[in-house]
């Protein structure tokens, strides 16, 4: 079977949509939240913050290493995810790849190499749309695996 026949193009579409939404939301956040935060309600704030580390601001002091590791991980997930089976695996890998690629693109395009975060919920670390997609993708893949669904074609 040819390589092109094994690629799940729906994963690519989902990933591109996630990447586009994330990029647009970060452009908006960098401009609209530059001088002040916005209180949405309760403990929810939109507050601009930059993260040179990875999730939960881990490893902030080694941004070059973090950038290299996140690119390698993103490429590995793309290589595996493009072979996702139809169903939950397609959605899960699409979200995971889209979120990962979005954060890598944000990190690589920024100087210094940092990810734009702007969603604040109480005392939880500030995050972005890509982080939500990554989390939702991981949970979706976990549910698929736990229910016995095959993840790869």
Backbone as a printed PyTorch tensor [residue, N CA C, xyz], in Angstrom:
tensor([[[  0.8500,  -1.1850,   0.0000],
         [  0.0000,   0.0000,   0.0000],
         [  0.8910,   1.2430,   0.0000]],

        [[  0.5660,   2.1830,  -0.8540],
         [  1.3670,   3.4030,  -0.9530],
         [  1.1970,   4.2580,   0.3000]],

        [[  2.2480,   5.0330,   0.6160],
         [  2.2350,   5.9110,   1.7920],
         [  1.0580,   6.8670,   1.7510]],

        [[  0.7930,   7.4560,   0.6100],
         [ -0.2940,   8.4320,   0.4800],
         [ -1.6510,   7.8020,   0.7950]],

        [[ -1.7940,   6.5210,   0.5330],
         [ -3.0490,   5.8220,   0.8110],
         [ -3.2370,   5.5670,   2.3130]],

        [[ -2.1510,   5.5980,   3.0630],
         [ -2.2320,   5.3370,   4.5060],
         [ -2.4270,   6.5990,   5.3240]],

        [[ -2.3640,   7.7740,   4.6940],
         [ -2.4960,   9.0360,   5.4290],
         [ -3.9650,   9.3560,   5.6510]],

        [[ -4.3050,   9.6960,   6.8880],
         [ -5.6580,  10.1000,   7.2400],
         [ -5.7400,  11.6200,   7.0750]],

        [[ -6.3080,  12.0620,   5.9590],
         [ -6.3470,  13.4880,   5.6510],
         [ -7.2940,  14.2670,   6.5710]],

        [[ -8.2400,  13.5860,   7.2000],
         [ -9.1220,  14.2590,   8.1580],
         [ -8.3180,  14.7340,   9.3640]],

        [[ -7.3140,  13.9840,   9.7610],
         [ -6.4230,  14.4180,  10.8490],
         [ -5.7640,  15.7420,  10.4650]],

        [[ -5.3110,  15.8400,   9.2200],
         [ -4.6490,  17.0540,   8.7530],
         [ -5.6150,  18.2370,   8.7810]],

        [[ -6.8470,  18.0220,   8.3390],
         [ -7.8440,  19.0990,   8.3300],
         [ -8.1180,  19.5890,   9.7500]],

        [[ -8.3450,  18.6680,  10.6710],
         [ -8.5900,  19.0490,  12.0780],
         [ -7.3830,  19.8080,  12.6220]],

        [[ -6.1860,  19.3130,  12.3560],
         [ -4.9680,  19.9590,  12.8490],
         [ -4.8230,  21.3670,  12.2780]],

        [[ -5.1190,  21.5470,  11.0050],
         [ -5.0270,  22.8730,  10.3900],
         [ -6.0460,  23.8470,  10.9640]],

        [[ -7.2560,  23.3700,  11.2250],
         [ -8.2860,  24.2280,  11.8330],
         [ -7.8560,  24.6570,  13.2340]],

        [[ -7.3710,  23.7150,  14.0310],
         [ -6.8930,  24.0290,  15.3830],
         [ -5.7410,  25.0310,  15.3250]],

        [[ -4.7930,  24.7930,  14.4210],
         [ -3.6410,  25.6840,  14.2950],
         [ -4.0820,  27.0990,  13.9010]],

        [[ -5.0260,  27.1980,  12.9840],
         [ -5.5200,  28.5170,  12.5480],
         [ -6.2510,  29.2480,  13.6700]],

        [[ -7.1480,  28.5450,  14.3660],
         [ -7.8780,  29.1740,  15.4780],
         [ -6.9070,  29.6430,  16.5480]],

        [[ -5.9170,  28.7970,  16.8640],
         [ -4.9380,  29.1710,  17.8780],
         [ -4.1350,  30.3930,  17.4430]],

        [[ -3.6680,  30.4120,  16.2000],
         [ -2.8750,  31.5430,  15.7080],
         [ -3.6820,  32.8340,  15.7640]],

        [[ -4.9340,  32.7790,  15.3220],
         [ -5.7800,  33.9770,  15.3510],
         [ -6.0430,  34.4410,  16.7850]],

        [[ -6.2770,  33.4920,  17.6840],
         [ -6.5380,  33.8700,  19.0790],
         [ -5.2990,  34.4890,  19.7240]],

        [[ -4.1160,  34.0170,  19.3690],
         [ -2.8820,  34.5790,  19.9290],
         [ -2.5850,  35.9510,  19.3420]],

        [[ -2.8700,  36.1530,  18.0550],
         [ -2.7140,  37.4870,  17.4560],
         [ -3.6230,  38.4720,  18.1830]],

        [[ -4.8830,  38.0680,  18.3840],
         [ -5.8300,  38.9180,  19.0960],
         [ -5.3200,  39.2180,  20.5090]],

        [[ -4.8830,  38.1900,  21.2220],
         [ -4.4380,  38.3580,  22.6110],
         [ -3.2390,  39.2940,  22.7150]],

        [[ -2.2710,  39.1520,  21.8110],
         [ -1.0750,  40.0090,  21.8640],
         [ -1.4230,  41.4770,  21.6640]],

        [[ -2.4920,  41.7450,  20.9170],
         [ -2.8900,  43.1420,  20.6900],
         [ -3.8880,  43.6300,  21.7360]],

        [[ -4.9530,  42.8670,  21.9780],
         [ -6.0280,  43.3060,  22.8670],
         [ -5.6470,  43.2810,  24.3440]],

        [[ -4.7090,  42.4170,  24.7070],
         [ -4.3760,  42.2570,  26.1280],
         [ -2.9990,  42.8320,  26.4730]],

        [[ -2.3960,  43.5580,  25.5380],
         [ -1.0470,  44.0860,  25.7380],
         [ -0.9600,  45.0030,  26.9570]],

        [[ -1.9620,  45.8460,  27.1430],
         [ -1.8840,  46.8380,  28.2210],
         [ -2.7650,  46.5240,  29.4190]],

        [[ -3.7040,  45.5910,  29.2810],
         [ -4.5780,  45.2770,  30.4150],
         [ -5.2430,  43.9090,  30.2440]],

        [[ -5.5830,  43.3180,  31.3700],
         [ -6.2990,  42.0390,  31.3700],
         [ -7.7970,  42.3110,  31.2700]],

        [[ -8.5470,  41.2990,  30.8520],
         [ -9.9980,  41.4100,  30.7620],
         [-10.6130,  40.3790,  31.6990]],

        [[-11.4690,  40.8450,  32.6150],
         [-12.1680,  39.9440,  33.5180],
         [-13.4150,  39.4320,  32.8110]],

        [[-13.4810,  38.1350,  32.5650],
         [-14.6120,  37.5360,  31.8580],
         [-15.7560,  37.2910,  32.8270]],

        [[-15.4460,  36.8540,  34.0310],
         [-16.4450,  36.5610,  35.0450],
         [-15.9190,  35.5160,  36.0040]],

        [[-16.3510,  35.5950,  37.2630],
         [-15.8770,  34.6520,  38.2670],
         [-14.3660,  34.6860,  38.3540]],

        [[-13.7410,  33.5260,  38.2720],
         [-12.2820,  33.4520,  38.3280],
         [-11.6390,  33.3830,  36.9510]],

        [[-12.3840,  33.7510,  35.9050],
         [-11.8740,  33.6540,  34.5390],
         [-11.3790,  35.0250,  34.0590]],

        [[-10.1180,  35.0440,  33.6430],
         [ -9.4870,  36.2650,  33.1320],
         [ -8.8140,  35.9660,  31.8080]],

        [[ -8.7380,  36.9680,  30.9640],
         [ -7.8990,  36.9140,  29.7720],
         [ -6.7280,  37.8300,  30.0790]],

        [[ -5.5560,  37.2220,  30.2540],
         [ -4.3690,  37.9610,  30.7170],
         [ -3.1570,  37.4790,  29.9150]],

        [[ -2.5060,  38.4020,  29.2250],
         [ -1.3720,  38.0680,  28.3790],
         [ -0.1570,  37.6670,  29.2030]],

        [[  0.4180,  36.5360,  28.8140],
         [  1.6060,  36.0240,  29.4940],
         [  2.4010,  35.2180,  28.4700]],

        [[  3.7130,  35.1990,  28.6130],
         [  4.5660,  34.4360,  27.6990],
         [  5.2620,  33.3360,  28.4850]],

        [[  5.4070,  32.1660,  27.8510],
         [  5.9630,  30.9990,  28.5100],
         [  7.1380,  30.4790,  27.6910]],

        [[  8.3320,  30.5720,  28.2540],
         [  9.5100,  30.0520,  27.5540],
         [  9.7150,  28.5620,  27.8370]],

        [[  8.9520,  28.0230,  28.7810],
         [  9.0480,  26.6030,  29.1070],
         [  7.9800,  25.8140,  28.3730]],

        [[  7.6080,  24.6830,  28.9560],
         [  6.5250,  23.8730,  28.4020],
         [  5.3520,  23.9630,  29.3600]],

        [[  4.4590,  23.0090,  29.3340],
         [  3.2660,  23.0470,  30.1820],
         [  3.5860,  23.4120,  31.6200]],

        [[  2.7450,  24.2400,  32.1780],
         [  2.8720,  24.6980,  33.5650],
         [  4.1970,  25.4250,  33.8100]],

        [[  4.7320,  26.0430,  32.7520],
         [  5.9750,  26.8310,  32.8110],
         [  7.1860,  25.9950,  33.2340]],

        [[  7.1310,  24.6950,  33.0400],
         [  8.2390,  23.8150,  33.3660],
         [  9.3990,  24.0760,  32.4090]],

        [[ 10.6220,  24.0430,  32.9040],
         [ 11.8540,  24.1840,  32.1220],
         [ 11.9660,  25.5370,  31.4230]],

        [[ 11.6940,  26.6200,  32.1250],
         [ 11.7490,  27.9600,  31.5410],
         [ 13.1610,  28.4500,  31.2750]],

        [[ 14.1530,  27.8970,  31.9270],
         [ 15.5090,  28.4170,  31.8000],
         [ 16.2540,  27.8870,  30.5770]],

        [[ 15.7390,  26.8730,  29.9410],
         [ 16.4180,  26.2830,  28.7780],
         [ 15.5120,  26.3260,  27.5580]],

        [[ 15.2180,  27.5350,  27.0600],
         [ 14.2380,  27.6710,  25.9870],
         [ 14.7100,  27.0320,  24.6770]],

        [[ 16.0070,  27.0310,  24.3870],
         [ 16.4990,  26.3980,  23.1580],
         [ 16.2790,  24.8920,  23.2340]],

        [[ 16.6280,  24.2840,  24.3580],
         [ 16.4050,  22.8520,  24.5520],
         [ 14.9060,  22.5400,  24.4750]],

        [[ 14.0980,  23.3570,  25.1240],
         [ 12.6540,  23.1640,  25.1010],
         [ 12.1340,  23.2290,  23.6700]],

        [[ 12.6190,  24.1840,  22.8930],
         [ 12.1950,  24.3230,  21.4980],
         [ 12.5570,  23.0780,  20.7010]],

        [[ 13.7690,  22.5940,  20.8400],
         [ 14.2180,  21.4030,  20.1060],
         [ 13.3790,  20.1860,  20.4900]],

        [[ 13.1730,  19.9840,  21.7870],
         [ 12.4020,  18.8310,  22.2610],
         [ 10.9550,  18.9040,  21.7690]],

        [[ 10.3310,  20.0910,  21.8320],
         [  8.9350,  20.1990,  21.3980],
         [  8.8010,  19.9660,  19.8940]],

        [[  9.7700,  20.4030,  19.1010],
         [  9.7400,  20.1510,  17.6570],
         [  9.8590,  18.6520,  17.3840]],

        [[ 10.7740,  17.9800,  18.0540],
         [ 10.9600,  16.5340,  17.8620],
         [  9.7010,  15.7650,  18.2690]],

        [[  9.1250,  16.1080,  19.4150],
         [  7.9090,  15.4340,  19.8760],
         [  6.7640,  15.6870,  18.8930]],

        [[  6.6220,  16.9350,  18.4470],
         [  5.5540,  17.2640,  17.4920],
         [  5.7060,  16.4590,  16.2020]],

        [[  6.9200,  16.3470,  15.6950],
         [  7.1620,  15.5710,  14.4690],
         [  6.8360,  14.0950,  14.6710]],

        [[  7.1750,  13.5620,  15.8350],
         [  6.8730,  12.1520,  16.1360],
         [  5.3620,  11.9200,  16.1930]],

        [[  4.6380,  12.8240,  16.8410],
         [  3.1820,  12.6870,  16.9370],
         [  2.5520,  12.8080,  15.5480]],

        [[  3.0630,  13.7160,  14.7230],
         [  2.5590,  13.8550,  13.3480],
         [  2.7860,  12.5510,  12.5780]],

        [[  3.9780,  11.9960,  12.6720],
         [  4.3080,  10.7630,  11.9450],
         [  3.3710,   9.6140,  12.3290]],

        [[  3.0530,   9.5090,  13.5970],
         [  2.1550,   8.4480,  14.0680],
         [  0.7030,   8.8050,  13.7780]],

        [[  0.3280,  10.0360,  14.0820],
         [ -1.0610,  10.4660,  13.9870],
         [ -1.6410,  10.4640,  12.5900]],

        [[ -0.8180,  10.6450,  11.5860],
         [ -1.3250,  10.6440,  10.2120],
         [ -1.8200,   9.2680,   9.7770]],

        [[ -1.5070,   8.2520,  10.5730],
         [ -1.9760,   6.8840,  10.2880],
         [ -3.1590,   6.4940,  11.1800]],

        [[ -3.8110,   7.5000,  11.7840],
         [ -4.9240,   7.2400,  12.7030],
         [ -6.0840,   6.5640,  11.9840]],

        [[ -6.7520,   5.6650,  12.7070],
         [ -7.9650,   5.0240,  12.1840],
         [ -9.1060,   6.0290,  12.2610]],

        [[-10.1200,   5.8120,  11.4720],
         [-11.3240,   6.6490,  11.4990],
         [-11.9900,   6.5150,  12.8710]],

        [[-12.6310,   7.5660,  13.3380],
         [-13.3260,   7.5440,  14.6150],
         [-12.6600,   8.4590,  15.6210]],

        [[-12.7200,   8.0880,  16.8750],
         [-12.1490,   8.9110,  17.9390],
         [-10.6600,   9.1670,  17.7490]],

        [[ -9.9540,   8.1950,  17.2120],
         [ -8.5130,   8.3580,  17.0010],
         [ -8.2270,   9.5110,  16.0470]],

        [[ -9.0510,   9.6560,  15.0140],
         [ -8.8850,  10.7570,  14.0640],
         [ -9.0240,  12.1010,  14.7690]],

        [[-10.0650,  12.2350,  15.5560],
         [-10.2950,  13.4870,  16.2890],
         [ -9.1770,  13.7250,  17.2970]],

        [[ -8.8320,  12.6940,  18.0510],
         [ -7.7940,  12.8260,  19.0740],
         [ -6.4520,  13.2450,  18.4950]],

        [[ -6.0150,  12.5530,  17.4440],
         [ -4.7360,  12.9040,  16.8280],
         [ -4.7980,  14.2680,  16.1460]],

        [[ -5.9340,  14.6040,  15.5380],
         [ -6.0780,  15.9200,  14.9080],
         [ -5.9260,  17.0450,  15.9200]],

        [[ -6.5890,  16.9050,  17.0740],
         [ -6.4790,  17.9070,  18.1400],
         [ -5.0640,  17.9740,  18.7020]],

        [[ -4.4920,  16.8000,  18.9530],
         [ -3.1420,  16.7270,  19.5220],
         [ -2.1050,  17.3440,  18.5740]],

        [[ -2.1750,  16.9780,  17.3090],
         [ -1.2290,  17.5140,  16.3230],
         [ -1.4460,  19.0110,  16.1260]],

        [[ -2.6980,  19.4240,  15.9840],
         [ -2.9830,  20.8470,  15.7860],
         [ -2.4850,  21.7030,  16.9320]],

        [[ -2.7540,  21.2720,  18.1480],
         [ -2.2890,  22.0200,  19.3130],
         [ -0.7790,  22.0430,  19.4210]],

        [[ -0.1650,  20.8970,  19.1720],
         [  1.2970,  20.8220,  19.2480],
         [  1.9680,  21.6740,  18.1880]],

        [[  1.4860,  21.5680,  16.9600],
         [  2.0600,  22.3640,  15.8700],
         [  1.8370,  23.8570,  16.1310]],

        [[  0.6540,  24.2110,  16.6040],
         [  0.3610,  25.6230,  16.8830],
         [  1.3300,  26.2040,  17.9050]],

        [[  1.5880,  25.4690,  18.9690],
         [  2.5200,  25.9740,  19.9850],
         [  3.9570,  26.0140,  19.4640]],

        [[  4.3440,  25.0340,  18.6440],
         [  5.6890,  25.0420,  18.0640],
         [  5.8420,  26.2430,  17.1210]],

        [[  4.8470,  26.4850,  16.2780],
         [  4.9050,  27.6330,  15.3620],
         [  4.9870,  28.9330,  16.1560]],

        [[  4.1850,  29.0620,  17.1990],
         [  4.2080,  30.2640,  18.0430],
         [  5.5900,  30.4440,  18.6680]],

        [[  6.1380,  29.3550,  19.1930],
         [  7.4590,  29.4150,  19.8410],
         [  8.5500,  29.7840,  18.8400]],

        [[  8.5340,  29.1750,  17.6640],
         [  9.5770,  29.4270,  16.6700],
         [  9.4750,  30.8190,  16.0520]],

        [[  8.2670,  31.3630,  15.9720],
         [  8.0990,  32.6810,  15.3560],
         [  8.3540,  33.8240,  16.3350]],

        [[  8.4080,  33.5290,  17.6140],
         [  8.6300,  34.5670,  18.6250],
         [ 10.1240,  34.7420,  18.8930]],

        [[ 10.4700,  35.9530,  19.2760],
         [ 11.8590,  36.2260,  19.6720],
         [ 11.8330,  37.0490,  20.9510]],

        [[ 12.2010,  36.4960,  22.1030],
         [ 12.7670,  35.1560,  22.2950],
         [ 11.6970,  34.0680,  22.1060]],

        [[ 12.1540,  32.8180,  22.0050],
         [ 11.2600,  31.6930,  21.7220],
         [ 10.3620,  31.4020,  22.9140]],

        [[  9.1290,  31.9450,  22.8380],
         [  8.1410,  31.7820,  23.9010],
         [  6.7780,  31.5160,  23.2870]],

        [[  5.9140,  30.8820,  24.0750],
         [  4.5480,  30.6240,  23.6500],
         [  3.6390,  31.6690,  24.3030]],

        [[  2.6760,  32.1530,  23.5400],
         [  1.7160,  33.1360,  24.0200],
         [  0.5940,  32.4270,  24.7700]],

        [[  0.4050,  32.7740,  26.0320],
         [ -0.6890,  32.2440,  26.8500],
         [ -1.5720,  33.4130,  27.2640]],

        [[ -2.8750,  33.1510,  27.4460],
         [ -3.7470,  34.2670,  27.8200],
         [ -5.0380,  33.8780,  28.5320]],

        [[ -5.3050,  32.6060,  28.7180],
         [ -6.5280,  32.1850,  29.4080],
         [ -6.1560,  31.8190,  30.8370]],

        [[ -6.7540,  32.5410,  31.7890],
         [ -6.4430,  32.3250,  33.2060],
         [ -7.7050,  31.8990,  33.9410]],

        [[ -7.6310,  30.7530,  34.6180],
         [ -8.7380,  30.2430,  35.4230],
         [ -8.2750,  30.1340,  36.8690]],

        [[ -8.6790,  31.0770,  37.6830],
         [ -8.2860,  31.0640,  39.0920],
         [ -6.7840,  31.0150,  39.2490]],

        [[ -6.3150,  30.0850,  40.0690],
         [ -4.8800,  29.9770,  40.3230],
         [ -4.1980,  28.9600,  39.3920]],

        [[ -4.9670,  28.3960,  38.4490],
         [ -4.4160,  27.4470,  37.4810],
         [ -3.4570,  28.1990,  36.5610]],

        [[ -2.3620,  27.5670,  36.1050],
         [ -1.4310,  28.2500,  35.1900],
         [ -2.1410,  28.7610,  33.9290]],

        [[ -1.7010,  29.9030,  33.4270],
         [ -2.2810,  30.5200,  32.2350],
         [ -1.9770,  29.6310,  31.0280]],

        [[ -2.9530,  29.5100,  30.1040],
         [ -2.8060,  28.6150,  28.9630],
         [ -3.3980,  29.2470,  27.7160]],

        [[ -3.4540,  28.4970,  26.6090],
         [ -3.9810,  29.0090,  25.3470],
         [ -4.8610,  27.9480,  24.6840]],

        [[ -5.4210,  28.3010,  23.5220],
         [ -6.3100,  27.3810,  22.8070],
         [ -5.5890,  26.0900,  22.4080]],

        [[ -4.3300,  26.1970,  21.9870],
         [ -3.5600,  25.0090,  21.6010],
         [ -3.4380,  24.0400,  22.7740]],

        [[ -3.2310,  24.5800,  23.9790],
         [ -3.1380,  23.7330,  25.1770],
         [ -4.4520,  22.9920,  25.4190]],

        [[ -5.5740,  23.6730,  25.1860],
         [ -6.8860,  23.0350,  25.3320],
         [ -7.0130,  21.8950,  24.3180]],

        [[ -6.5950,  22.1500,  23.0760],
         [ -6.6750,  21.1200,  22.0310],
         [ -5.7960,  19.9220,  22.3650]],

        [[ -4.5860,  20.1790,  22.8660],
         [ -3.6790,  19.0890,  23.2430],
         [ -4.3060,  18.2310,  24.3390]],

        [[ -4.8480,  18.8740,  25.3490],
         [ -5.4820,  18.1580,  26.4630],
         [ -6.6920,  17.3600,  25.9830]],

        [[ -7.5450,  18.0050,  25.1750],
         [ -8.7320,  17.3240,  24.6480],
         [ -8.3260,  16.1600,  23.7450]],

        [[ -7.2800,  16.3440,  22.9490],
         [ -6.7960,  15.2710,  22.0800],
         [ -6.2790,  14.0880,  22.8690]],

        [[ -5.5160,  14.3820,  23.9110],
         [ -4.9840,  13.3150,  24.7640],
         [ -6.1250,  12.5440,  25.4340]],

        [[ -7.0960,  13.2700,  25.9780],
         [ -8.2350,  12.6210,  26.6440],
         [ -9.0300,  11.7880,  25.6450]],

        [[ -9.2360,  12.3130,  24.4420],
         [ -9.9650,  11.5800,  23.4010],
         [ -9.2440,  10.2790,  23.0420]],

        [[ -7.9170,  10.3570,  22.8770],
         [ -7.1450,   9.1430,  22.5670],
         [ -7.1720,   8.1530,  23.7280]],

        [[ -7.1300,   8.6630,  24.9390],
         [ -7.2000,   7.7990,  26.1210],
         [ -8.5480,   7.0730,  26.1790]],

        [[ -9.6320,   7.8040,  25.9510],
         [-10.9660,   7.1870,  25.9420],
         [-11.0470,   6.1350,  24.8370]],

        [[-10.5410,   6.4630,  23.6550],
         [-10.5640,   5.5090,  22.5400],
         [ -9.7970,   4.2410,  22.9060]],

        [[ -8.6230,   4.4020,  23.4880],
         [ -7.8020,   3.2400,  23.8630],
         [ -8.4800,   2.4200,  24.9560]],

        [[ -9.0540,   3.1040,  25.9450],
         [ -9.6980,   2.3940,  27.0590],
         [-10.9700,   1.6700,  26.6390]],

        [[-11.6150,   2.1340,  25.5620],
         [-12.8190,   1.4650,  25.0780],
         [-12.4960,   0.4130,  24.0120]],

        [[-11.2120,   0.1740,  23.7960],
         [-10.7940,  -0.8900,  22.8920],
         [-10.6830,  -0.4990,  21.4300]],

        [[-10.8480,   0.7850,  21.1270],
         [-10.7420,   1.2170,  19.7300],
         [ -9.2800,   1.1590,  19.2900]],

        [[ -9.0590,   0.6190,  18.1070],
         [ -7.7060,   0.6320,  17.5490],
         [ -7.4060,   2.0450,  17.1100]],

        [[ -6.2040,   2.5270,  17.4550],
         [ -5.8550,   3.9210,  17.1590],
         [ -5.2310,   4.1080,  15.7850]],

        [[ -4.4970,   3.1110,  15.3080],
         [ -3.7860,   3.2530,  14.0460],
         [ -4.2650,   2.2860,  12.9990]],

        [[ -4.2340,   2.7510,  11.7400],
         [ -4.6700,   1.9010,  10.6160],
         [ -3.5850,   0.8840,  10.2990]]])
